[in-house]
PDB file of C-alpha atoms in Angstrom:
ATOM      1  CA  UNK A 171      -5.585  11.125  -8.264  1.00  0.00           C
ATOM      2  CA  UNK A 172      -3.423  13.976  -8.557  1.00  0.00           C
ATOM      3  CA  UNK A 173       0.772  13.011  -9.099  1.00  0.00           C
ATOM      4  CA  UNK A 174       3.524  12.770  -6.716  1.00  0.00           C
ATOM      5  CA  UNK A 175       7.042  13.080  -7.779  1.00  0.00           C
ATOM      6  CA  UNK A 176       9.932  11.559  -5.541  1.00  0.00           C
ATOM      7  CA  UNK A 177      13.827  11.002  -6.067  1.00  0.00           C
ATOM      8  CA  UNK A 178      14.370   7.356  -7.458  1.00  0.00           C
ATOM      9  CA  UNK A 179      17.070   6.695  -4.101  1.00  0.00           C
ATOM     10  CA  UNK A 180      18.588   8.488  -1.250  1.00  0.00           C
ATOM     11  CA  UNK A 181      20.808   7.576   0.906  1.00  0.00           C
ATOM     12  CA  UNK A 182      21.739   8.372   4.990  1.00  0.00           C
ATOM     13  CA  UNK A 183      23.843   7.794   7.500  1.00  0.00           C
ATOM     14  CA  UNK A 184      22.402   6.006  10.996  1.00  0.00           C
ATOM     15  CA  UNK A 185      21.564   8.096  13.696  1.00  0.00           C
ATOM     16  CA  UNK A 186      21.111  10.848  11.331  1.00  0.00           C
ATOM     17  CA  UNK A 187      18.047  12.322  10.425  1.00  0.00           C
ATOM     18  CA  UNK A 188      16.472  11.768   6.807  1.00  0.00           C
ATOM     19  CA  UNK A 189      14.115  14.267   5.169  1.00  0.00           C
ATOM     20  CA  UNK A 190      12.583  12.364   2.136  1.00  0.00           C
ATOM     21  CA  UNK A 191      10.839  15.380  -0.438  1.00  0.00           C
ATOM     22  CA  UNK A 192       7.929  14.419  -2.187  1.00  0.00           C
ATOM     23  CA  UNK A 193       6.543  17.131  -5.095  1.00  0.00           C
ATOM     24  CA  UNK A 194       2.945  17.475  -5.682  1.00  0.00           C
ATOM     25  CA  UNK A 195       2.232  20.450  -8.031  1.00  0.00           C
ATOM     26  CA  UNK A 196      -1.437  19.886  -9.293  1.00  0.00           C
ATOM     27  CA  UNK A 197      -2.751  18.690  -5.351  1.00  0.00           C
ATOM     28  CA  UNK A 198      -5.934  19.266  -5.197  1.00  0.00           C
ATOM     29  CA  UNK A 199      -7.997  21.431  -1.783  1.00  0.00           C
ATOM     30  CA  UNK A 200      -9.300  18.088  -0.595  1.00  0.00           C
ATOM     31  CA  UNK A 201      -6.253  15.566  -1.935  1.00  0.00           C
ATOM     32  CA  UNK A 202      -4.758  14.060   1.649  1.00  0.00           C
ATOM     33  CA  UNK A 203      -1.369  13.042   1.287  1.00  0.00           C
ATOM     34  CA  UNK A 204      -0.353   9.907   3.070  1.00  0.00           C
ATOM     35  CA  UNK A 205       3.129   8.221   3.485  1.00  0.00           C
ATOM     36  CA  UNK A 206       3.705   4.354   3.406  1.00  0.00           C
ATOM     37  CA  UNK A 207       7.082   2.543   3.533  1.00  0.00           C
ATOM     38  CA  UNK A 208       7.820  -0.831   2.227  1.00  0.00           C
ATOM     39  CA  UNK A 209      10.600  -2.858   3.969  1.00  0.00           C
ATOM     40  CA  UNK A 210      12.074  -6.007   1.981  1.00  0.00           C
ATOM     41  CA  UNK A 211       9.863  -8.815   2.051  1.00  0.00           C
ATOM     42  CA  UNK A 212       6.978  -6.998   3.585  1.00  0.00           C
ATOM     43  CA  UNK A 213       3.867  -5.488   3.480  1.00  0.00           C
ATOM     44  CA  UNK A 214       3.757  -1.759   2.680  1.00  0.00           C
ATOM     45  CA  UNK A 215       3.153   0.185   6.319  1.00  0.00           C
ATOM     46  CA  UNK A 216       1.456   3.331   6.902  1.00  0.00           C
ATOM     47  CA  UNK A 217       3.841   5.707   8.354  1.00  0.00           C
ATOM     48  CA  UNK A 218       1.741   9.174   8.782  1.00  0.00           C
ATOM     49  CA  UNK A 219      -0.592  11.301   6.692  1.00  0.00           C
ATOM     50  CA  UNK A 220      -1.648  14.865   6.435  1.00  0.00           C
ATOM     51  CA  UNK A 221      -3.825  17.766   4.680  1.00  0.00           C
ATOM     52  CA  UNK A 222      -2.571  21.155   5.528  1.00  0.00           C
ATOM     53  CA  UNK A 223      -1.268  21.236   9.207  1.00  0.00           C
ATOM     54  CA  UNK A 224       2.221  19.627   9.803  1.00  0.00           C
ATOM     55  CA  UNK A 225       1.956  16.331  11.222  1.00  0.00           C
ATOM     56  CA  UNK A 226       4.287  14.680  13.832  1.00  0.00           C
ATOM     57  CA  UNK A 227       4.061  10.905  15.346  1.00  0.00           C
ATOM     58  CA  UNK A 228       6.085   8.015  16.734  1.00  0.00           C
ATOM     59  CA  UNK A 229       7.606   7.519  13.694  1.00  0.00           C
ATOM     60  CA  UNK A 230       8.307  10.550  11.660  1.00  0.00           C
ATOM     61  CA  UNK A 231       7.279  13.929  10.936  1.00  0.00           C
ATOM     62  CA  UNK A 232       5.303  15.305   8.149  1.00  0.00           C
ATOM     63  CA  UNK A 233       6.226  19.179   6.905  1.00  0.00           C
ATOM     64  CA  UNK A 234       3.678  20.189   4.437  1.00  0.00           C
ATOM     65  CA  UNK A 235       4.640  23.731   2.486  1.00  0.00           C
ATOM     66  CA  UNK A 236       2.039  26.606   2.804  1.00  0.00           C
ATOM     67  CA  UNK A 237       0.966  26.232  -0.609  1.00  0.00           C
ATOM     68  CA  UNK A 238       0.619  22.161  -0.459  1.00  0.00           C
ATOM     69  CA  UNK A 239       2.289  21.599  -3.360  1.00  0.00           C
ATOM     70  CA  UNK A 240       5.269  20.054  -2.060  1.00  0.00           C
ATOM     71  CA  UNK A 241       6.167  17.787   1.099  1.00  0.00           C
ATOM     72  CA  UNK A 242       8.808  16.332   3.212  1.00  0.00           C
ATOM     73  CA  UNK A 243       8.727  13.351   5.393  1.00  0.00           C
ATOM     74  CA  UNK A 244      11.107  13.691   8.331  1.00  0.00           C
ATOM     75  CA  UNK A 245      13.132  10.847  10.084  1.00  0.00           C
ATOM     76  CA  UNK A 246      14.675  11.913  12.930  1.00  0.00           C
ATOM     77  CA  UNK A 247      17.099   9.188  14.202  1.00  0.00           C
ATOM     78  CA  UNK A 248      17.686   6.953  11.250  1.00  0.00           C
ATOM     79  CA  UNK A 249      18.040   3.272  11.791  1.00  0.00           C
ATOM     80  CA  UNK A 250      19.186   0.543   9.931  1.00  0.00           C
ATOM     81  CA  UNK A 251      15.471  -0.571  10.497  1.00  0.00           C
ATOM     82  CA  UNK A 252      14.540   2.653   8.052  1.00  0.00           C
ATOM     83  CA  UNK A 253      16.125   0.990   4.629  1.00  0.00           C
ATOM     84  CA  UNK A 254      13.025   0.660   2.558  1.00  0.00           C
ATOM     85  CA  UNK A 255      11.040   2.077  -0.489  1.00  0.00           C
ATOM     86  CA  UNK A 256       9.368   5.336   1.024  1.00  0.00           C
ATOM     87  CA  UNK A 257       6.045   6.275  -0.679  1.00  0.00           C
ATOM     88  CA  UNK A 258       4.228   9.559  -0.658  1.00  0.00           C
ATOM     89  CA  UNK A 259       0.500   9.311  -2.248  1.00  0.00           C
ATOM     90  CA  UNK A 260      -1.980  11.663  -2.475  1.00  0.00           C
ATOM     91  CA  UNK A 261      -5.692  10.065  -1.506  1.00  0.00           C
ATOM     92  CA  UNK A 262      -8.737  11.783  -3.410  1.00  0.00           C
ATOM     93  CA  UNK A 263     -10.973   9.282  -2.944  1.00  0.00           C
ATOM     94  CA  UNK A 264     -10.233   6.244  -0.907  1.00  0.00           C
ATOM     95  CA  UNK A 265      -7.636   4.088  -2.520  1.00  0.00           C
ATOM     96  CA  UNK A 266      -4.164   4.393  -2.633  1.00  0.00           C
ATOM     97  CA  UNK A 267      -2.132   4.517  -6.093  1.00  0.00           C
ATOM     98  CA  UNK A 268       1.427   3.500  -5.745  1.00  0.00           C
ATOM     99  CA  UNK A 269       4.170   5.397  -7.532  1.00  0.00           C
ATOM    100  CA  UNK A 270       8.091   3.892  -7.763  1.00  0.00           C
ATOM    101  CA  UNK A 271       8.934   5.603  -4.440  1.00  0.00           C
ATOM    102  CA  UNK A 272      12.073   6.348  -3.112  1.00  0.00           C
ATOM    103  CA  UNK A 273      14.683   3.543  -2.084  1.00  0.00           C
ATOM    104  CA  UNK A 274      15.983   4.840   1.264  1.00  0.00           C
ATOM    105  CA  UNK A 275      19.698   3.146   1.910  1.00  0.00           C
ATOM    106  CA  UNK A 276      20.895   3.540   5.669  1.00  0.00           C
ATOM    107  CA  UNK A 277      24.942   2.767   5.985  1.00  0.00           C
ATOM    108  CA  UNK A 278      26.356   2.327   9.727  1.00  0.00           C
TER     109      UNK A 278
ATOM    110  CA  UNK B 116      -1.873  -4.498  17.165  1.00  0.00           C
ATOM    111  CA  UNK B 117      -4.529  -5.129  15.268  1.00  0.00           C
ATOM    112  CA  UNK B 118      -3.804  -6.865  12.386  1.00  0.00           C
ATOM    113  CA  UNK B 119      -4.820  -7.800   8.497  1.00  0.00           C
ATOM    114  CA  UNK B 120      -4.818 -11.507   8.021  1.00  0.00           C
ATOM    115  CA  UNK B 121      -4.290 -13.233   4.746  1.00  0.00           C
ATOM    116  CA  UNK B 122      -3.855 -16.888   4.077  1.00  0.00           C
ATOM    117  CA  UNK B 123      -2.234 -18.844   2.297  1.00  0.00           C
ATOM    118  CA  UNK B 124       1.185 -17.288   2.781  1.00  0.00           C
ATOM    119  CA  UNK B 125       2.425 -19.120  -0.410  1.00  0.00           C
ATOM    120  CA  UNK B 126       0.691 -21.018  -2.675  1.00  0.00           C
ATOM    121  CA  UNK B 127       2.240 -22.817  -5.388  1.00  0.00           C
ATOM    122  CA  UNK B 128      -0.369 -23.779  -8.419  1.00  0.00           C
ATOM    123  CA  UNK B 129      -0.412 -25.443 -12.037  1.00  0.00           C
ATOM    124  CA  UNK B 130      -1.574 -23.420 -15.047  1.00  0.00           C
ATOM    125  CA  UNK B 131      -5.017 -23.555 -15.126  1.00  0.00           C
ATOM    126  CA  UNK B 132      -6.226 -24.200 -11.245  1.00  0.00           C
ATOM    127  CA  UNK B 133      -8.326 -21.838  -9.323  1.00  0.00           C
ATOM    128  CA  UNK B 134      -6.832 -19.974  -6.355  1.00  0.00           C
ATOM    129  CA  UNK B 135      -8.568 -18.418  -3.670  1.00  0.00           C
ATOM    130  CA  UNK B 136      -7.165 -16.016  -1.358  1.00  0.00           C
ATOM    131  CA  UNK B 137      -8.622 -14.941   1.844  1.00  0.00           C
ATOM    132  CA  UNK B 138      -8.233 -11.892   3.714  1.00  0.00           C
ATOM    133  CA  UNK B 139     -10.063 -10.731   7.465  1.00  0.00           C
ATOM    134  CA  UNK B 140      -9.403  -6.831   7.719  1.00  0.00           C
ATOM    135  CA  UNK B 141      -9.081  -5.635  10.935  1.00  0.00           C
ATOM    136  CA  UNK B 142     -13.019  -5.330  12.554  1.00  0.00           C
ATOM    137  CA  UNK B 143     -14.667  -2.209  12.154  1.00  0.00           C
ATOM    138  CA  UNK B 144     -12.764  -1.092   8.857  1.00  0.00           C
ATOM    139  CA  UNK B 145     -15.334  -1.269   6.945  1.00  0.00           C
ATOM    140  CA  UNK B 146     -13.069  -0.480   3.085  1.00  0.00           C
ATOM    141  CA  UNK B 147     -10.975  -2.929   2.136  1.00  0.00           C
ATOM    142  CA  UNK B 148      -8.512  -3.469  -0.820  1.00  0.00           C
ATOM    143  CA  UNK B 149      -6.602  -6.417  -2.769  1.00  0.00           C
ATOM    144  CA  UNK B 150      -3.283  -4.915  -4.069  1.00  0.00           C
ATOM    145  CA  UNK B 151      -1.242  -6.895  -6.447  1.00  0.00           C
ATOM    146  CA  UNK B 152       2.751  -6.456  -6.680  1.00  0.00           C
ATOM    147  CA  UNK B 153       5.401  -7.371  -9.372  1.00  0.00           C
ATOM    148  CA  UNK B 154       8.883  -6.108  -9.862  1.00  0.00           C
ATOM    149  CA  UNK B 155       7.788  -5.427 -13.076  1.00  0.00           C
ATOM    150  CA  UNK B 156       4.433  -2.974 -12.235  1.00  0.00           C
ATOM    151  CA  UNK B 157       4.878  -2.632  -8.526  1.00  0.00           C
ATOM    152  CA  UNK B 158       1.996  -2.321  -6.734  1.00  0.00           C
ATOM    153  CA  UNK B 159      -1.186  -2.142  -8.487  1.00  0.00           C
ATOM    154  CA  UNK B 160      -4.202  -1.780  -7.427  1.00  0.00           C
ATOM    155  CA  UNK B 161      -7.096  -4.562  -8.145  1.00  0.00           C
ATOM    156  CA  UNK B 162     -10.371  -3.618  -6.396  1.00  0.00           C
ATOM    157  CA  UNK B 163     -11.683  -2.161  -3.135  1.00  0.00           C
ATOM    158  CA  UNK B 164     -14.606  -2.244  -1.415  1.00  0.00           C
ATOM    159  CA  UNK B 165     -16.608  -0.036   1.003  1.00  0.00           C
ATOM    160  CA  UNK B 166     -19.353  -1.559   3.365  1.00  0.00           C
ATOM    161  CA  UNK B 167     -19.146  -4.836   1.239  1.00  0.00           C
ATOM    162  CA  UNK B 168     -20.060  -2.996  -2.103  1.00  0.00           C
ATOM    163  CA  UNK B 169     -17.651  -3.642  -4.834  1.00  0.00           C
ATOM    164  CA  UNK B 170     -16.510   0.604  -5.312  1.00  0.00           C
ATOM    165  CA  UNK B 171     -13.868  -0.388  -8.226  1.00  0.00           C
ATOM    166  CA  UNK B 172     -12.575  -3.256  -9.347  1.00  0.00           C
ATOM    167  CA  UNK B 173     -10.887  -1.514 -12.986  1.00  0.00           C
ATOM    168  CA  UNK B 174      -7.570  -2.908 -12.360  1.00  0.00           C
ATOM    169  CA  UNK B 175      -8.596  -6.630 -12.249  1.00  0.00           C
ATOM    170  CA  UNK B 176      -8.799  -8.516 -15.616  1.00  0.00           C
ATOM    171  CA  UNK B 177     -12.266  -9.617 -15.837  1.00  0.00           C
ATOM    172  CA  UNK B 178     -12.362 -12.582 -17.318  1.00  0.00           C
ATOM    173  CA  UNK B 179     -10.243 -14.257 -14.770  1.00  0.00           C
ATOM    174  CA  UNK B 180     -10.510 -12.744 -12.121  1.00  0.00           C
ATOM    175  CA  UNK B 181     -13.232 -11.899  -9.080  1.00  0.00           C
ATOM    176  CA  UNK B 182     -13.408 -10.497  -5.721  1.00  0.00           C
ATOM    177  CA  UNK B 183     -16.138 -10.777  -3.579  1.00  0.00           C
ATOM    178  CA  UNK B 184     -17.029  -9.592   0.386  1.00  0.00           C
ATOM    179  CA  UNK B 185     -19.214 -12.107   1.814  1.00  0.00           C
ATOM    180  CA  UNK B 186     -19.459 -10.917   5.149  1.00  0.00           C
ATOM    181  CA  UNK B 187     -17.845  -7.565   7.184  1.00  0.00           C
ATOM    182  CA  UNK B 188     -14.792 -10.197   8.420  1.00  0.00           C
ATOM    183  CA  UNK B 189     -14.171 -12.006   4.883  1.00  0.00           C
ATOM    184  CA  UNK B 190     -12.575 -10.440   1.806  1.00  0.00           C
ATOM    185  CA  UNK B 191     -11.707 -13.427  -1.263  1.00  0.00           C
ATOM    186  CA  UNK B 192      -9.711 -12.406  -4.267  1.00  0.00           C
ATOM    187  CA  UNK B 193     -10.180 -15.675  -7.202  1.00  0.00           C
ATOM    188  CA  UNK B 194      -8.646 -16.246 -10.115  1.00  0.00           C
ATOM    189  CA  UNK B 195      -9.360 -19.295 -12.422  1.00  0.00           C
ATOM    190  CA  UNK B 196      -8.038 -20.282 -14.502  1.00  0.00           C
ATOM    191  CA  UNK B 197      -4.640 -18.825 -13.207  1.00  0.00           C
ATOM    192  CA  UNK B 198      -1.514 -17.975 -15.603  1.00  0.00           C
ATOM    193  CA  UNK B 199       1.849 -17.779 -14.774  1.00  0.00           C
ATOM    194  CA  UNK B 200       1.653 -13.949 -15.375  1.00  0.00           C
ATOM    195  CA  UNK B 201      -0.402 -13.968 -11.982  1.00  0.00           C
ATOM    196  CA  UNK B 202       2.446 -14.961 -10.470  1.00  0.00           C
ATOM    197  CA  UNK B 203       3.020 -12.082  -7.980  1.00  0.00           C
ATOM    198  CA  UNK B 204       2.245 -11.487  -4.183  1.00  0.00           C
ATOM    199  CA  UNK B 205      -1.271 -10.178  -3.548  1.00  0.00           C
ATOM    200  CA  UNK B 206      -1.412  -7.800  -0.662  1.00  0.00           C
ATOM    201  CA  UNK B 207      -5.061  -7.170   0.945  1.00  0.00           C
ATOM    202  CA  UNK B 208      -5.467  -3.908   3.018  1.00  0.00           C
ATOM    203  CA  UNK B 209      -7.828  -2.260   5.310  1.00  0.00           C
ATOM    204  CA  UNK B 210      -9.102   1.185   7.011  1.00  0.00           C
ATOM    205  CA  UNK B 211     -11.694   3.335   7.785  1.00  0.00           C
ATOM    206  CA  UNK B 212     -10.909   6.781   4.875  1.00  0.00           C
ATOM    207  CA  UNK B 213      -8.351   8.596   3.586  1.00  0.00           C
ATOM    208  CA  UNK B 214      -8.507  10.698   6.885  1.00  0.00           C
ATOM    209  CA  UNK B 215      -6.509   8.098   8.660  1.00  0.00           C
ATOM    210  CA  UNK B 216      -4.120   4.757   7.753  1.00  0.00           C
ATOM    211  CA  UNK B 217      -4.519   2.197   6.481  1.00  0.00           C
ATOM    212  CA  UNK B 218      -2.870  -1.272   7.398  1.00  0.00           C
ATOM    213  CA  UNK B 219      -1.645  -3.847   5.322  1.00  0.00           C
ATOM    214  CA  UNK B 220      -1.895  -7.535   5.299  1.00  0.00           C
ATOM    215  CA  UNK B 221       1.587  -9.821   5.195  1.00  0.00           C
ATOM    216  CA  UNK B 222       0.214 -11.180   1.462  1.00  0.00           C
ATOM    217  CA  UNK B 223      -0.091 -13.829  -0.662  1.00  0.00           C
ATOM    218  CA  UNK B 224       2.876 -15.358  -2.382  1.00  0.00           C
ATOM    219  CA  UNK B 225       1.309 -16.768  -5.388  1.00  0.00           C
ATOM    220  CA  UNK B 226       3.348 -18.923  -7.900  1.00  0.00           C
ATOM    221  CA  UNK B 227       1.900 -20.499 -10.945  1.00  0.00           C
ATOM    222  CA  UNK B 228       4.064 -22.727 -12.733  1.00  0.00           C
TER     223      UNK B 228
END
């Protein structure tokens, strides 16, 4: 599967929104990229996923650039219930393959 | 919400023993995978299936370890004899294909002392 690049940490304030970048240079025409978030002590959730068209759920946004090789996952009301690692995978096949992510800090 | 179950929780084990961990995916999901996380490695992937067939299983070490799909609502992850390197939790997940999510089970806190 083709590699994602993300900062190590970011930080926000609540109630403001986060954009979280994720780089993908060498995606691939049929690579899907997903987002999952891990908060402390749990299980890693799925938070959305796309392939070319910008996304949008109950939970965040996804903003995929024209050319696919980048992303940016879009909180728009940060909560304190948002501080967790934030990972951005691309899918070829059907497995995921976890990176480091990036540790998202929310202060009050 | 549907969910991905895994038991035991925790389960604390001597060098040596066999442990067994269960998962049920969520019914009709018919891939499943056993994840295995460390502070050291993070997540790392062990094995997956699709439809019950083994797809990969790279990232297990063989000699110790096996995963097996006896039926569409049973997913078991083994390892005898366990080390205290397999101390970690074990995370088994589920979904349909990389066109949608997939959801995660609570995991397995394994200990082996």
């Amino acid at each position: 599967d083709a590699k994602t690049t993300q900062p190590n940490s970011m930080e926000s304030n609540e109630e403001e929104p986060v954009h979280l970048p994720c780089n993908h240079s060498t995606i691939s025409g049929t690579d899907y990229i997903h987002w999952y978030r891990q908060l402390p002590s749990q299980g890693p959730e799925y938070v959305i996923h796309g392939l070319t068209s910008n996304v949008n759920n109950r939970m965040a946004s996804l903003a995929i650039a024209e050319d696919r090789k980048s992303s940016t996952l879009i909180l728009h009301r940060a909560t304190l219930r948002d501080a967790a690692v934030y990972y951005c995978i691309l899918i070829t096949g059907y497995a995921l393959n976890f990176g480091k992510g990036t540790s998202l800090l929310v202060t009050p | 919400d549907a969910r991905v179950t895994q038991t035991p929780r925790h389960k604390v084990t001597e060098m040596g023993q066999e442990v067994t961990m269960r998962c049920q995916p969520i019914l009709g999901h018919n891939t499943v995978f056993w994840y295995r996380q460390t502070m050291m490695q993070g997540l790392e992937l062990l094995a997956y299936f699709r439809n019950r067939a083994p797809l990969d299983d790279s990232g297990m070490p063989k000699d110790r370890f096996s995963a097996e799909m006896p039926d569409a609502t049973l997913a078991t992850l083994k390892i005898q004899p366990s080390e205290p390197r397999d101390s970690a939790v074990y995370f088994c997940a589920s979904g349909l294909d990389r066109a949608g999510g997939y959801t995660f089970g609570s995991g397995t806190r394994l200990t082996v002392v």
